[in-house]
mmCIF file of C-alpha atoms in Angstrom:
data_model
loop_
_atom_site.group_PDB
_atom_site.id
_atom_site.type_symbol
_atom_site.label_atom_id
_atom_site.label_comp_id
_atom_site.label_asym_id
_atom_site.label_seq_id
_atom_site.Cartn_x
_atom_site.Cartn_y
_atom_site.Cartn_z
ATOM 1 C CA MET A 21 41.683 45.474 29.172
ATOM 2 C CA LYS A 22 44.624 43.358 27.811
ATOM 3 C CA HIS A 23 43.155 40.765 29.759
ATOM 4 C CA LEU A 24 39.823 40.664 27.962
ATOM 5 C CA ILE A 25 41.791 41.118 24.518
ATOM 6 C CA ARG A 26 43.375 37.743 25.149
ATOM 7 C CA ILE A 27 40.367 35.823 26.499
ATOM 8 C CA TYR A 28 39.052 36.629 23.054
ATOM 9 C CA THR A 29 41.698 35.882 21.277
ATOM 10 C CA PHE A 30 41.790 32.242 22.917
ATOM 11 C CA VAL A 31 38.162 31.864 22.106
ATOM 12 C CA LEU A 32 38.698 33.265 18.634
ATOM 13 C CA GLY A 33 41.229 30.324 18.219
ATOM 14 C CA ILE A 34 38.594 27.486 19.751
ATOM 15 C CA MET A 35 36.277 28.645 17.402
ATOM 16 C CA ALA A 36 38.707 28.527 14.540
ATOM 17 C CA ILE A 37 39.969 25.189 15.409
ATOM 18 C CA CYS A 38 36.699 23.789 15.695
ATOM 19 C CA SER A 39 35.741 24.934 12.266
ATOM 20 C CA CYS A 40 38.403 23.471 10.359
ATOM 21 C CA GLN A 41 37.600 20.323 12.516
ATOM 22 C CA THR A 42 34.161 20.491 11.603
ATOM 23 C CA LYS A 43 35.091 20.902 7.756
ATOM 24 C CA GLU A 44 37.852 18.425 7.797
ATOM 25 C CA LEU A 45 35.319 16.013 8.913
ATOM 26 C CA ASP A 46 32.688 17.001 6.521
ATOM 27 C CA GLN A 47 35.307 16.690 4.094
ATOM 28 C CA ALA A 48 36.118 13.292 5.099
ATOM 29 C CA VAL A 49 32.552 11.505 4.886
ATOM 30 C CA ILE A 50 31.704 13.254 1.535
ATOM 31 C CA ASP A 51 35.110 12.600 0.071
ATOM 32 C CA LYS A 52 33.761 11.339 -3.555
ATOM 33 C CA ASP A 53 37.380 10.327 -4.006
ATOM 34 C CA ALA A 54 37.980 7.944 -1.593
ATOM 35 C CA VAL A 55 38.837 4.605 -1.870
ATOM 36 C CA VAL A 56 35.716 1.960 -1.371
ATOM 37 C CA THR A 57 35.838 -1.404 -0.644
ATOM 38 C CA PRO A 58 32.568 -3.206 -1.450
ATOM 39 C CA ASN A 59 30.604 -5.486 0.980
ATOM 40 C CA GLN A 60 30.183 -9.239 0.704
ATOM 41 C CA ILE A 61 27.019 -10.627 1.151
ATOM 42 C CA GLN A 62 27.019 -14.638 2.729
ATOM 43 C CA GLN A 63 25.393 -17.233 0.319
ATOM 44 C CA ILE A 64 22.318 -18.571 1.545
ATOM 45 C CA ASP A 65 20.616 -21.948 0.237
ATOM 46 C CA THR A 66 20.068 -22.572 -3.404
ATOM 47 C CA GLN A 67 16.472 -23.786 -3.527
ATOM 48 C CA TYR A 68 13.365 -22.444 -1.137
ATOM 49 C CA ILE A 69 9.813 -23.714 -1.435
ATOM 50 C CA PHE A 70 6.770 -20.921 -0.039
ATOM 51 C CA THR A 71 3.467 -21.962 0.880
ATOM 52 C CA GLU A 72 0.400 -20.200 1.791
ATOM 53 C CA GLU A 73 1.228 -21.840 5.233
ATOM 54 C CA THR A 74 4.764 -20.917 5.524
ATOM 55 C CA LYS A 75 3.990 -16.950 4.338
ATOM 56 C CA ASP A 76 4.402 -15.510 7.687
ATOM 57 C CA GLU A 77 7.952 -17.416 8.447
ATOM 58 C CA ASP A 78 10.870 -15.240 7.961
ATOM 59 C CA PHE A 79 13.054 -15.937 5.743
ATOM 60 C CA ASP A 80 16.869 -17.096 6.436
ATOM 61 C CA SER A 81 18.571 -14.490 7.514
ATOM 62 C CA LEU A 82 21.448 -12.416 5.225
ATOM 63 C CA PHE A 83 24.616 -10.932 6.856
ATOM 64 C CA TRP A 84 27.002 -9.512 5.051
ATOM 65 C CA THR A 85 30.590 -7.140 5.540
ATOM 66 C CA PRO A 86 30.892 -3.517 5.902
ATOM 67 C CA VAL A 87 31.560 -1.400 3.519
ATOM 68 C CA ASP A 88 34.988 0.343 3.753
ATOM 69 C CA PHE A 89 34.187 4.154 2.468
ATOM 70 C CA GLY A 90 37.928 5.127 3.365
ATOM 71 C CA VAL A 91 36.842 6.740 6.360
ATOM 72 C CA ALA A 92 34.363 5.573 9.329
ATOM 73 C CA THR A 93 30.852 6.174 8.048
ATOM 74 C CA ALA A 94 27.438 4.240 8.887
ATOM 75 C CA PRO A 95 26.227 4.022 5.601
ATOM 76 C CA ASN A 96 22.268 2.569 5.594
ATOM 77 C CA TYR A 97 21.856 -0.858 3.583
ATOM 78 C CA THR A 98 19.373 -1.817 1.644
ATOM 79 C CA LEU A 99 18.653 -5.429 0.845
ATOM 80 C CA GLN A 100 17.471 -5.767 -2.741
ATOM 81 C CA ALA A 101 15.548 -8.381 -4.640
ATOM 82 C CA ASP A 102 15.080 -9.344 -8.291
ATOM 83 C CA ILE A 103 14.530 -11.716 -10.705
ATOM 84 C CA THR A 104 17.882 -12.599 -12.179
ATOM 85 C CA ALA A 105 17.381 -12.404 -15.487
ATOM 86 C CA ASP A 106 16.304 -8.660 -14.723
ATOM 87 C CA ASP A 107 19.563 -8.061 -13.612
ATOM 88 C CA PHE A 108 18.219 -5.206 -11.122
ATOM 89 C CA SER A 109 16.448 -3.489 -13.719
ATOM 90 C CA ASP A 110 14.229 -2.624 -10.845
ATOM 91 C CA PRO A 111 14.705 -3.590 -7.679
ATOM 92 C CA ILE A 112 12.736 -4.974 -4.641
ATOM 93 C CA ASN A 113 13.899 -3.271 -1.719
ATOM 94 C CA LEU A 114 13.102 -6.012 0.986
ATOM 95 C CA ASN A 115 14.682 -3.877 3.798
ATOM 96 C CA HIS A 116 16.364 -0.796 5.588
ATOM 97 C CA THR A 117 18.999 -1.037 7.852
ATOM 98 C CA TYR A 118 22.185 0.390 9.678
ATOM 99 C CA ASN A 119 22.829 -2.896 10.557
ATOM 100 C CA LEU A 120 24.871 -6.043 8.933
ATOM 101 C CA GLU A 121 22.123 -8.452 8.705
ATOM 102 C CA THR A 122 18.302 -8.394 8.428
ATOM 103 C CA THR A 123 15.401 -11.214 7.327
ATOM 104 C CA PHE A 124 11.556 -10.514 5.714
ATOM 105 C CA THR A 125 9.066 -12.729 5.747
ATOM 106 C CA LYS A 126 8.413 -15.320 2.797
ATOM 107 C CA GLY A 127 5.025 -13.858 2.260
ATOM 108 C CA ASP A 128 6.207 -10.747 1.545
ATOM 109 C CA LEU A 129 9.101 -11.629 -1.020
ATOM 110 C CA ASN A 130 6.607 -14.350 -2.523
ATOM 111 C CA LYS A 131 4.276 -11.132 -2.569
ATOM 112 C CA PHE A 132 6.709 -8.635 -4.706
ATOM 113 C CA LEU A 133 7.770 -11.631 -7.054
ATOM 114 C CA LEU A 134 3.990 -12.231 -8.130
ATOM 115 C CA GLU A 135 3.786 -8.247 -8.462
ATOM 116 C CA LYS A 136 6.654 -8.672 -10.727
ATOM 117 C CA GLY A 137 4.541 -10.953 -12.926
ATOM 118 C CA VAL A 138 5.486 -14.435 -11.346
ATOM 119 C CA GLU A 139 3.250 -16.786 -11.575
ATOM 120 C CA GLY A 140 2.234 -18.930 -8.431
ATOM 121 C CA GLY A 141 3.300 -22.155 -8.601
ATOM 122 C CA SER A 142 6.569 -21.788 -10.502
ATOM 123 C CA GLU A 143 10.234 -21.716 -10.074
ATOM 124 C CA VAL A 144 12.085 -18.639 -10.544
ATOM 125 C CA GLU A 145 15.962 -17.843 -9.908
ATOM 126 C CA VAL A 146 16.329 -14.848 -7.448
ATOM 127 C CA SER A 147 19.075 -12.651 -6.968
ATOM 128 C CA PHE A 148 19.985 -10.533 -3.531
ATOM 129 C CA ARG A 149 22.406 -7.740 -3.102
ATOM 130 C CA VAL A 150 23.014 -4.989 -0.470
ATOM 131 C CA GLU A 151 23.125 -1.440 -1.276
ATOM 132 C CA ALA A 152 25.158 0.677 0.761
ATOM 133 C CA ASN A 153 23.851 4.607 0.809
ATOM 134 C CA LEU A 154 26.288 7.106 2.777
ATOM 135 C CA HIS A 155 25.458 10.524 0.839
ATOM 136 C CA GLU A 156 23.147 11.878 -1.783
ATOM 137 C CA ASP A 157 26.541 13.208 -3.485
ATOM 138 C CA ILE A 158 28.062 9.647 -3.123
ATOM 139 C CA THR A 159 27.621 6.724 -5.580
ATOM 140 C CA ALA A 160 25.927 3.935 -3.725
ATOM 141 C CA VAL A 161 27.970 0.663 -3.845
ATOM 142 C CA HIS A 162 26.223 -2.760 -4.311
ATOM 143 C CA SER A 163 27.740 -6.098 -3.710
ATOM 144 C CA GLU A 164 28.073 -8.935 -5.694
ATOM 145 C CA PRO A 165 24.991 -10.749 -6.095
ATOM 146 C CA ILE A 166 24.135 -14.146 -4.602
ATOM 147 C CA THR A 167 21.359 -16.147 -6.280
ATOM 148 C CA SER A 168 18.811 -18.781 -5.148
ATOM 149 C CA LYS A 169 15.722 -20.724 -7.105
ATOM 150 C CA ILE A 170 12.342 -19.971 -5.554
ATOM 151 C CA THR A 171 9.495 -21.627 -6.122
ATOM 152 C CA ILE A 172 6.255 -19.093 -5.055
ATOM 153 C CA TYR A 173 2.755 -19.706 -4.282
ATOM 154 C CA ALA A 174 -0.805 -18.601 -5.725
ATOM 155 C CA PRO A 175 -2.527 -16.674 -2.773
ATOM 156 C CA LEU A 176 -5.729 -17.688 -1.424
ATOM 157 C CA LYS A 177 -6.913 -14.512 -1.044
ATOM 158 C CA LEU A 178 -5.354 -11.021 -3.229
ATOM 159 C CA ALA A 179 -3.715 -8.256 -1.220
ATOM 160 C CA PRO A 180 -5.680 -5.626 -0.528
ATOM 161 C CA LEU A 181 -4.405 -1.764 -0.481
ATOM 162 C CA TYR A 182 -5.767 1.381 1.643
ATOM 163 C CA ILE A 183 -5.278 5.000 0.771
ATOM 164 C CA MET A 184 -4.722 6.735 4.108
ATOM 165 C CA GLY A 185 -4.561 11.043 4.337
ATOM 166 C CA ASP A 186 -5.824 14.277 4.728
ATOM 167 C CA ASP A 187 -9.423 13.278 3.317
ATOM 168 C CA GLN A 188 -9.775 10.485 5.655
ATOM 169 C CA TRP A 189 -8.719 12.625 8.745
ATOM 170 C CA TRP A 190 -5.791 10.090 9.148
ATOM 171 C CA ASN A 191 -8.275 7.894 11.107
ATOM 172 C CA MET A 192 -8.059 4.415 10.439
ATOM 173 C CA ASN A 193 -11.485 4.068 10.701
ATOM 174 C CA HIS A 194 -11.965 6.077 7.680
ATOM 175 C CA ILE A 195 -9.436 3.970 5.622
ATOM 176 C CA LEU A 196 -10.377 4.067 2.202
ATOM 177 C CA ALA A 197 -10.467 1.099 0.268
ATOM 178 C CA LEU A 198 -9.730 -0.212 -3.147
ATOM 179 C CA HIS A 199 -11.024 -2.734 -4.888
ATOM 180 C CA THR A 200 -8.134 -5.833 -5.906
ATOM 181 C CA LEU A 201 -8.652 -6.365 -9.693
ATOM 182 C CA ASP A 202 -5.908 -8.570 -9.727
ATOM 183 C CA ILE A 203 -2.310 -9.248 -8.349
ATOM 184 C CA GLY A 204 -0.741 -5.890 -7.543
ATOM 185 C CA GLU A 205 -3.701 -4.007 -9.752
ATOM 186 C CA TYR A 206 -6.111 -1.835 -7.934
ATOM 187 C CA GLU A 207 -8.469 0.480 -8.560
ATOM 188 C CA VAL A 208 -11.272 3.201 -6.771
ATOM 189 C CA ILE A 209 -13.456 6.286 -6.963
ATOM 190 C CA GLY A 210 -12.782 8.622 -3.898
ATOM 191 C CA THR A 211 -13.082 12.109 -3.114
ATOM 192 C CA PHE A 212 -9.431 14.301 -3.343
ATOM 193 C CA ASN A 213 -9.321 17.852 -2.719
ATOM 194 C CA ASN A 214 -6.921 19.924 -3.475
ATOM 195 C CA GLY A 215 -3.497 20.083 -1.283
ATOM 196 C CA SER A 216 -4.344 17.094 0.454
ATOM 197 C CA HIS A 217 -1.371 14.309 1.216
ATOM 198 C CA PHE A 218 -2.115 10.387 1.767
ATOM 199 C CA ARG A 219 0.293 7.715 1.143
ATOM 200 C CA PHE A 220 -1.062 3.661 0.489
ATOM 201 C CA PHE A 221 -1.218 1.257 3.075
ATOM 202 C CA GLU A 222 -1.139 -2.301 2.763
ATOM 203 C CA GLU A 223 -3.238 -3.347 5.756
ATOM 204 C CA ALA A 224 -5.821 -1.399 7.257
ATOM 205 C CA SER A 225 -2.994 -0.065 10.751
ATOM 206 C CA TRP A 226 -0.529 2.364 11.320
ATOM 207 C CA GLU A 227 1.955 -0.931 11.601
ATOM 208 C CA GLY A 228 0.922 -2.153 7.816
ATOM 209 C CA LYS A 229 3.878 -1.261 5.305
ATOM 210 C CA GLN A 230 2.938 2.031 3.296
ATOM 211 C CA LEU A 231 4.014 3.345 -0.222
ATOM 212 C CA GLY A 232 4.614 6.560 -0.816
ATOM 213 C CA TYR A 233 5.490 8.365 -3.950
ATOM 214 C CA GLY A 234 9.108 7.051 -4.419
ATOM 215 C CA SER A 235 8.136 3.911 -4.708
ATOM 216 C CA PHE A 236 6.239 4.176 -7.956
ATOM 217 C CA ASN A 237 7.965 5.292 -11.686
ATOM 218 C CA ASP A 238 5.295 6.885 -13.610
ATOM 219 C CA VAL A 239 2.290 8.603 -11.327
ATOM 220 C CA ASP A 240 -0.455 10.740 -12.864
ATOM 221 C CA PRO A 241 -0.237 14.481 -12.957
ATOM 222 C CA LEU A 242 -2.318 15.491 -10.577
ATOM 223 C CA LEU A 243 0.038 14.149 -7.853
ATOM 224 C CA ASP A 244 3.181 15.308 -6.733
ATOM 225 C CA ALA A 245 5.503 14.753 -4.071
ATOM 226 C CA ALA A 246 4.777 16.202 -0.806
ATOM 227 C CA THR A 247 8.173 16.143 0.281
ATOM 228 C CA ASP A 248 7.543 15.147 3.821
ATOM 229 C CA ALA A 249 9.319 13.210 6.095
ATOM 230 C CA ASP A 250 6.564 10.387 5.098
ATOM 231 C CA ASP A 251 7.177 10.257 1.216
ATOM 232 C CA ASN A 252 3.447 11.118 1.033
ATOM 233 C CA PHE A 253 1.695 12.454 -2.628
ATOM 234 C CA ARG A 254 -0.108 15.514 -2.766
ATOM 235 C CA PHE A 255 -3.067 16.677 -5.233
ATOM 236 C CA THR A 256 -2.726 19.197 -7.178
ATOM 237 C CA GLY A 257 -6.536 18.606 -9.314
ATOM 238 C CA GLU A 258 -9.514 20.418 -8.395
ATOM 239 C CA SER A 259 -11.114 19.279 -5.402
ATOM 240 C CA GLY A 260 -13.757 16.766 -6.531
ATOM 241 C CA ILE A 261 -14.662 12.727 -7.101
ATOM 242 C CA TYR A 262 -11.833 10.881 -8.726
ATOM 243 C CA PHE A 263 -11.310 7.286 -10.956
ATOM 244 C CA MET A 264 -7.926 6.418 -9.842
ATOM 245 C CA SER A 265 -6.304 3.225 -11.412
ATOM 246 C CA VAL A 266 -2.945 1.446 -9.307
ATOM 247 C CA SER A 267 -0.811 -0.946 -10.755
ATOM 248 C CA LEU A 268 2.130 -2.280 -8.131
ATOM 249 C CA ARG A 269 3.047 -3.919 -11.379
ATOM 250 C CA SER A 270 4.231 -1.498 -12.956
ATOM 251 C CA LYS A 271 4.587 1.283 -10.373
ATOM 252 C CA THR A 272 2.282 3.430 -12.021
ATOM 253 C CA ILE A 273 -1.047 5.926 -11.181
ATOM 254 C CA THR A 274 -3.372 7.333 -13.625
ATOM 255 C CA MET A 275 -6.470 9.238 -12.654
ATOM 256 C CA GLN A 276 -9.570 10.493 -13.853
ATOM 257 C CA LYS A 277 -12.851 13.130 -13.352
ATOM 258 C CA ALA A 278 -15.635 11.081 -12.228
ATOM 259 C CA VAL A 279 -19.187 11.506 -10.778
ATOM 260 C CA ALA A 280 -20.336 10.138 -7.538
ATOM 261 C CA PRO A 281 -21.552 6.112 -8.098
ATOM 262 C CA GLU A 282 -25.226 6.146 -7.015
ATOM 263 C CA LEU A 283 -26.929 2.776 -5.763
ATOM 264 C CA TYR A 284 -30.712 2.251 -4.788
ATOM 265 C CA LEU A 285 -32.409 -0.298 -2.282
ATOM 266 C CA VAL A 286 -35.636 -1.953 -3.794
ATOM 267 C CA GLY A 287 -38.020 -3.841 -2.363
ATOM 268 C CA ASP A 288 -40.765 -5.050 -0.102
ATOM 269 C CA GLN A 289 -39.511 -2.491 2.352
ATOM 270 C CA ASN A 290 -40.444 0.530 0.484
ATOM 271 C CA GLY A 291 -42.633 -0.751 -2.185
ATOM 272 C CA TRP A 292 -40.068 -1.607 -4.925
ATOM 273 C CA SER A 293 -39.685 2.382 -4.963
ATOM 274 C CA PHE A 294 -36.394 3.151 -5.332
ATOM 275 C CA ASP A 295 -34.118 4.493 -2.384
ATOM 276 C CA LYS A 296 -31.040 5.800 -2.483
ATOM 277 C CA VAL A 297 -28.068 4.579 -0.721
ATOM 278 C CA THR A 298 -25.702 7.099 0.637
ATOM 279 C CA TRP A 299 -21.956 6.596 -1.311
ATOM 280 C CA LEU A 300 -19.253 6.775 1.554
ATOM 281 C CA GLY A 301 -16.602 6.463 -0.811
ATOM 282 C CA GLY A 302 -14.579 3.742 -3.066
ATOM 283 C CA GLY A 303 -17.484 0.746 -2.578
ATOM 284 C CA LYS A 304 -19.173 1.668 0.578
ATOM 285 C CA TYR A 305 -22.747 2.854 0.895
ATOM 286 C CA GLU A 306 -25.173 2.771 4.177
ATOM 287 C CA ILE A 307 -28.731 3.434 4.067
ATOM 288 C CA THR A 308 -31.319 3.012 7.195
ATOM 289 C CA SER A 309 -34.543 1.187 6.415
ATOM 290 C CA ASN A 310 -37.372 -0.642 7.814
ATOM 291 C CA PHE A 311 -37.318 -4.558 7.484
ATOM 292 C CA TRP A 312 -39.874 -7.242 8.231
ATOM 293 C CA ASN A 313 -39.880 -10.897 8.804
ATOM 294 C CA GLY A 314 -39.806 -12.395 4.848
ATOM 295 C CA ASN A 315 -38.470 -9.012 3.690
ATOM 296 C CA ILE A 316 -36.979 -9.286 -0.118
ATOM 297 C CA PHE A 317 -35.075 -6.826 -1.708
ATOM 298 C CA ARG A 318 -31.966 -6.147 -3.778
ATOM 299 C CA PHE A 319 -29.946 -3.450 -5.298
ATOM 300 C CA PHE A 320 -29.714 -1.412 -8.681
ATOM 301 C CA THR A 321 -27.365 1.076 -9.795
ATOM 302 C CA GLU A 322 -29.661 3.657 -11.595
ATOM 303 C CA GLU A 323 -32.946 5.405 -10.457
ATOM 304 C CA TRP A 324 -36.088 3.444 -11.996
ATOM 305 C CA ASN A 325 -33.978 1.788 -14.401
ATOM 306 C CA TRP A 326 -34.986 -2.018 -14.139
ATOM 307 C CA SER A 327 -32.512 -2.843 -16.444
ATOM 308 C CA SER A 328 -29.529 -1.431 -15.159
ATOM 309 C CA LYS A 329 -26.819 -3.411 -13.008
ATOM 310 C CA GLN A 330 -27.785 -5.198 -9.728
ATOM 311 C CA TYR A 331 -26.681 -6.526 -6.707
ATOM 312 C CA ASN A 332 -28.427 -9.281 -5.456
ATOM 313 C CA TYR A 333 -27.878 -12.540 -3.201
ATOM 314 C CA ASN A 334 -25.731 -14.312 -5.445
ATOM 315 C CA PHE A 335 -23.493 -11.558 -5.648
ATOM 316 C CA PHE A 336 -23.070 -11.302 -2.045
ATOM 317 C CA ARG A 337 -22.918 -14.884 -1.344
ATOM 318 C CA GLU A 338 -19.511 -14.971 -2.724
ATOM 319 C CA GLY A 339 -18.926 -12.711 -0.291
ATOM 320 C CA THR A 340 -19.927 -11.755 3.459
ATOM 321 C CA ILE A 341 -23.517 -12.024 4.326
ATOM 322 C CA THR A 342 -24.015 -10.755 8.053
ATOM 323 C CA GLY A 343 -27.193 -10.520 9.599
ATOM 324 C CA ASP A 344 -30.511 -12.344 9.347
ATOM 325 C CA LEU A 345 -30.330 -12.700 5.821
ATOM 326 C CA SER A 346 -30.597 -15.428 3.353
ATOM 327 C CA GLY A 347 -31.928 -15.487 -0.345
ATOM 328 C CA ASP A 348 -32.416 -17.298 -3.580
ATOM 329 C CA THR A 349 -30.131 -18.046 -6.191
ATOM 330 C CA GLU A 350 -32.604 -18.027 -9.266
ATOM 331 C CA GLY A 351 -35.041 -15.519 -10.609
ATOM 332 C CA ASP A 352 -34.684 -12.601 -9.107
ATOM 333 C CA ALA A 353 -31.970 -13.854 -6.611
ATOM 334 C CA ASN A 354 -33.542 -11.250 -4.112
ATOM 335 C CA LEU A 355 -32.467 -11.366 -0.428
ATOM 336 C CA ARG A 356 -34.504 -12.082 2.289
ATOM 337 C CA PHE A 357 -34.583 -10.866 5.594
ATOM 338 C CA GLU A 358 -35.283 -13.580 8.449
ATOM 339 C CA GLY A 359 -35.162 -11.828 11.719
ATOM 340 C CA THR A 360 -37.803 -9.605 14.039
ATOM 341 C CA ASP A 361 -39.180 -6.393 12.516
ATOM 342 C CA GLY A 362 -37.298 -3.509 13.066
ATOM 343 C CA GLU A 363 -35.371 -0.459 11.772
ATOM 344 C CA PHE A 364 -31.718 -1.402 10.397
ATOM 345 C CA LYS A 365 -28.985 0.198 8.903
ATOM 346 C CA VAL A 366 -27.618 -1.446 5.946
ATOM 347 C CA SER A 367 -24.010 -1.251 5.438
ATOM 348 C CA VAL A 368 -22.929 -2.220 2.187
ATOM 349 C CA ASP A 369 -19.501 -3.100 0.503
ATOM 350 C CA LEU A 370 -19.347 -3.660 -3.469
ATOM 351 C CA TYR A 371 -15.671 -4.228 -3.881
ATOM 352 C CA ASN A 372 -15.594 -6.886 -1.235
ATOM 353 C CA GLN A 373 -19.118 -8.444 -2.091
ATOM 354 C CA SER A 374 -20.400 -7.875 1.901
ATOM 355 C CA ILE A 375 -23.573 -6.909 3.208
ATOM 356 C CA GLU A 376 -24.453 -6.397 6.995
ATOM 357 C CA LEU A 377 -27.630 -5.602 8.669
ATOM 358 C CA LYS A 378 -27.653 -4.227 12.738
#
């Protein structure tokens, strides 16, 4: 019995020592009063010129010294940039790392500066700094900024934006593309179900940059943070169709109730009656119809309303036309089928001004 008591006492002693060590470690790591030595970021070139041809090239690597929090730590570093005149009032987070160096592509920084309102072709002074975060209860530490003058370019094609989430079945084949209105400005009509989660992608790929709830300053009351590891949005409104506006410039999102947009196929193939085209979400539509060589047609937005908005050859030729199609540029500017007679699936994307027959 004495032997058992000794063993029990020994175990309790070990537990007490471990508990004290753990407590001391926690207090050391989360010591708000620790003397902190900020890091220093290495200087870079004073001037850069970005072009469309160099957009995929890496910017010069940026290096910095570690932050000394007074204890052994592994802080999470964030490389930030902002227009020098804005003094990091709304900085761009270029990269997150536990290392003491990082880089990014010239195209990424160019895109961020465009979204902040800098015009393509102009020179702007940009400041860089490193933010070190150790714990949510400890104030972030910032390095002294360094500056460089950068001439940015106007992109030949505006950057896309997509929604991926529960309503797209988390399937890239069903990703919802937004309509790009201007640099950093988007809109879309889509279906949102109550409780569904989603986030934005800058490419139709899982490898593309993603934007979650924390990437925006002001979001519509119909949206809330999903509080998950992916920083998703959660739609809290009534299930239905909604119009959404997204601004990466002002980091805002607004939503309002909408109705499904309509589109009608009208032409020789149906005796110039109005065949409703199935709306798939966003600007995408689909219909199956018979066509014969020389068949002409166009699209209308209202049934039996010849004065409603129309989409014809002149509209699609500014985008992409796939299949045996041509058309007229004058008059009604109808599309013309020039292939072999048969049944075809017609896929239309009004956002990208594309049409495909196959």
